[in-house]
mmCIF file of C-alpha atoms in Angstrom:
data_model
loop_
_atom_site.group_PDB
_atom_site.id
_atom_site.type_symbol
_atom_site.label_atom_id
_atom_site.label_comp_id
_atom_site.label_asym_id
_atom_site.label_seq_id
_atom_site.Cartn_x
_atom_site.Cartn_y
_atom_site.Cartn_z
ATOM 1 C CA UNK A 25 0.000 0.000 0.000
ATOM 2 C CA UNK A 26 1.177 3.811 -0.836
ATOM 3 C CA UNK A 27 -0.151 7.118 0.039
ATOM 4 C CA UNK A 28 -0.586 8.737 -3.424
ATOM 5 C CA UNK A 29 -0.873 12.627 -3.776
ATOM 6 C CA UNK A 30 -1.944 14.398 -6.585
ATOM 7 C CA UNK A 31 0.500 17.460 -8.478
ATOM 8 C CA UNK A 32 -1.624 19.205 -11.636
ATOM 9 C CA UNK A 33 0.312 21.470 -14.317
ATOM 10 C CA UNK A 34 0.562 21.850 -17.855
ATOM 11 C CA UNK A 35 -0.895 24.255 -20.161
ATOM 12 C CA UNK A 36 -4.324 22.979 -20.404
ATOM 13 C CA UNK A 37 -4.858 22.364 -16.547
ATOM 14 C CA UNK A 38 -7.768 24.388 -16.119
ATOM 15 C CA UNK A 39 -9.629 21.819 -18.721
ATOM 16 C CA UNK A 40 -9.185 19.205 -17.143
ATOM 17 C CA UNK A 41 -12.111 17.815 -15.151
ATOM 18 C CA UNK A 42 -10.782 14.842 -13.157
ATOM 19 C CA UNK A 43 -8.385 12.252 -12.869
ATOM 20 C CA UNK A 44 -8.996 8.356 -12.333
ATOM 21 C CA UNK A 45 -6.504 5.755 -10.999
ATOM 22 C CA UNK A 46 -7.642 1.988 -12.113
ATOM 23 C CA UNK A 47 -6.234 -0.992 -11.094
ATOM 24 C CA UNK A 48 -3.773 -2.172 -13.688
ATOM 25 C CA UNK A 49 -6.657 -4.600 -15.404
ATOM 26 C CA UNK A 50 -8.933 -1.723 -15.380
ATOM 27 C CA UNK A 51 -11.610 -3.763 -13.406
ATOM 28 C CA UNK A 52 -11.316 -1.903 -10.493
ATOM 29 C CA UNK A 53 -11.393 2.184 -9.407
ATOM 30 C CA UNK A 54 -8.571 3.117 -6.989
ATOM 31 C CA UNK A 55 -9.152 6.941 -6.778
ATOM 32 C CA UNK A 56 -10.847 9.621 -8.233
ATOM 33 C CA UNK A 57 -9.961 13.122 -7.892
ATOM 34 C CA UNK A 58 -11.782 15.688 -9.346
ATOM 35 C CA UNK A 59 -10.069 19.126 -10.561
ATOM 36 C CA UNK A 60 -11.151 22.857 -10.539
ATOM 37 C CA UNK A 61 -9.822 25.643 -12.670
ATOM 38 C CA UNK A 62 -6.651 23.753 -12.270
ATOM 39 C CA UNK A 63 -6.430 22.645 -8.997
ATOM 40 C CA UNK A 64 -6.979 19.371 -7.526
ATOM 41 C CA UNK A 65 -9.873 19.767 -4.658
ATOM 42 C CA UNK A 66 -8.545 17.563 -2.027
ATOM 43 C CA UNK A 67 -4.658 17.660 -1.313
ATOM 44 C CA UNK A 68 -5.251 14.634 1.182
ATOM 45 C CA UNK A 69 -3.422 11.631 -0.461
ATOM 46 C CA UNK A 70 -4.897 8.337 -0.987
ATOM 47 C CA UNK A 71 -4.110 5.116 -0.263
ATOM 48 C CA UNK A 72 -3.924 2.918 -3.028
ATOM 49 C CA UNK A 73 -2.979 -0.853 -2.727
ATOM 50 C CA UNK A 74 -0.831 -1.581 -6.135
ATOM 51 C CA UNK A 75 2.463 -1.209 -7.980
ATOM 52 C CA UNK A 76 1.281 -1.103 -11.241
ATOM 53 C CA UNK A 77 -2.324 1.195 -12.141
ATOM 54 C CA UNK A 78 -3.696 2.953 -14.901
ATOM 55 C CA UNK A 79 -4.378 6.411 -14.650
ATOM 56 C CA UNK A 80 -7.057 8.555 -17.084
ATOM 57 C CA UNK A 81 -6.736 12.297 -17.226
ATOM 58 C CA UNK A 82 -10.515 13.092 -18.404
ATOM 59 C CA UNK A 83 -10.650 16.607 -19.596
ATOM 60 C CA UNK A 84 -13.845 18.818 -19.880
ATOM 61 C CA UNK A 85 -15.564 18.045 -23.202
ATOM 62 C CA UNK A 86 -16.325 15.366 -24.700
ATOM 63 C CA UNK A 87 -14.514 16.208 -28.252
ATOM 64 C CA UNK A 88 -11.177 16.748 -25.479
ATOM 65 C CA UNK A 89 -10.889 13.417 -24.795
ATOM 66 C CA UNK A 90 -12.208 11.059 -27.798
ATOM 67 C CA UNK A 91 -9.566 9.714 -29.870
ATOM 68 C CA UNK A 92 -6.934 11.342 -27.943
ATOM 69 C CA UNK A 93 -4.910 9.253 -25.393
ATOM 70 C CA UNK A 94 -4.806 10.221 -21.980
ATOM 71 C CA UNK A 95 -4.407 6.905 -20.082
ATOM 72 C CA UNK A 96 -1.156 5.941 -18.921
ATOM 73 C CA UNK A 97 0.482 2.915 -17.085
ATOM 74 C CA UNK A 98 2.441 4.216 -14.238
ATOM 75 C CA UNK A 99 4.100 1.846 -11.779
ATOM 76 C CA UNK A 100 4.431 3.258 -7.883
ATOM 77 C CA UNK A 101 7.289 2.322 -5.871
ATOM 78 C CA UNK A 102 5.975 3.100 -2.237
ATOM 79 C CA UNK A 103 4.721 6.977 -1.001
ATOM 80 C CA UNK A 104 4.639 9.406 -3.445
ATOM 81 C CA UNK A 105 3.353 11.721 -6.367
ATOM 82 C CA UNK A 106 1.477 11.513 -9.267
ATOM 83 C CA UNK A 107 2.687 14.288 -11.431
ATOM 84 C CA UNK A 108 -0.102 15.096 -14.192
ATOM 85 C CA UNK A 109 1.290 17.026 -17.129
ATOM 86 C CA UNK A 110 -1.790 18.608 -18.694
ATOM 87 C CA UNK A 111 -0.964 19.593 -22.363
ATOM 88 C CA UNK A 112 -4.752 18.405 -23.811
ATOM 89 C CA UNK A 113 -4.026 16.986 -27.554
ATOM 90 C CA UNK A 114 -2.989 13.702 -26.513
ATOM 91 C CA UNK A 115 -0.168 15.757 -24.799
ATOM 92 C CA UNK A 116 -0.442 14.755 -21.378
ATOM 93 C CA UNK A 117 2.594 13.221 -19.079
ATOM 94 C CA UNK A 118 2.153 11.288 -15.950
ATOM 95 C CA UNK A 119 5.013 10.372 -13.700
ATOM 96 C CA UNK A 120 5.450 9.101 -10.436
ATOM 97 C CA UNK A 121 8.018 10.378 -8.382
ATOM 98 C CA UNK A 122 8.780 8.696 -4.924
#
């Protein structure tokens, strides 16, 4: 298990709507944390129990996020961040950093 927190930038942050964590197999939501003008709403961190998830970066939209990827596989090595790049496009990064 890892506490997980949250770090939003990139030049499209303010469209993006909210950001989902899946298990690695996608059949299971690990955390959801929704984002306003930019900012992530709760800076508690979240405890999610895998190495390996998927995470979405949904932007506001719907034309923002069809056909463009923003899901990444991200593996977590103990406490840390989630660093969301938000470029829209299909530009978005995500990074752990422990």
């Amino acid at each position: 298990m890892a506490q997980i927190t949250f770090d939003l930038s990139g030049t499209k942050a303010t469209d993006v709507k909210r950001i989902v964590v899946y298990s690695k197999d996608k059949s299971q939501e690990l955390a959801t944390v929704q984002v306003t003008d930019g900012k992530i709403e709760s800076g508690e961190p979240h405890i999610i129990d895998a190495t390996e998830v998927y995470v979405v970066v949904i932007y506001k939209g719907l034309l923002n996020n069809v056909g463009k990827k923003h899901y990444y596989d991200v593996k977590i090595i103990g406490n840390g961040t989630l660093v969301i790049g938000a470029d829209g496009e299909g530009n978005s990064r995500v990074n752990y950093r422990g």
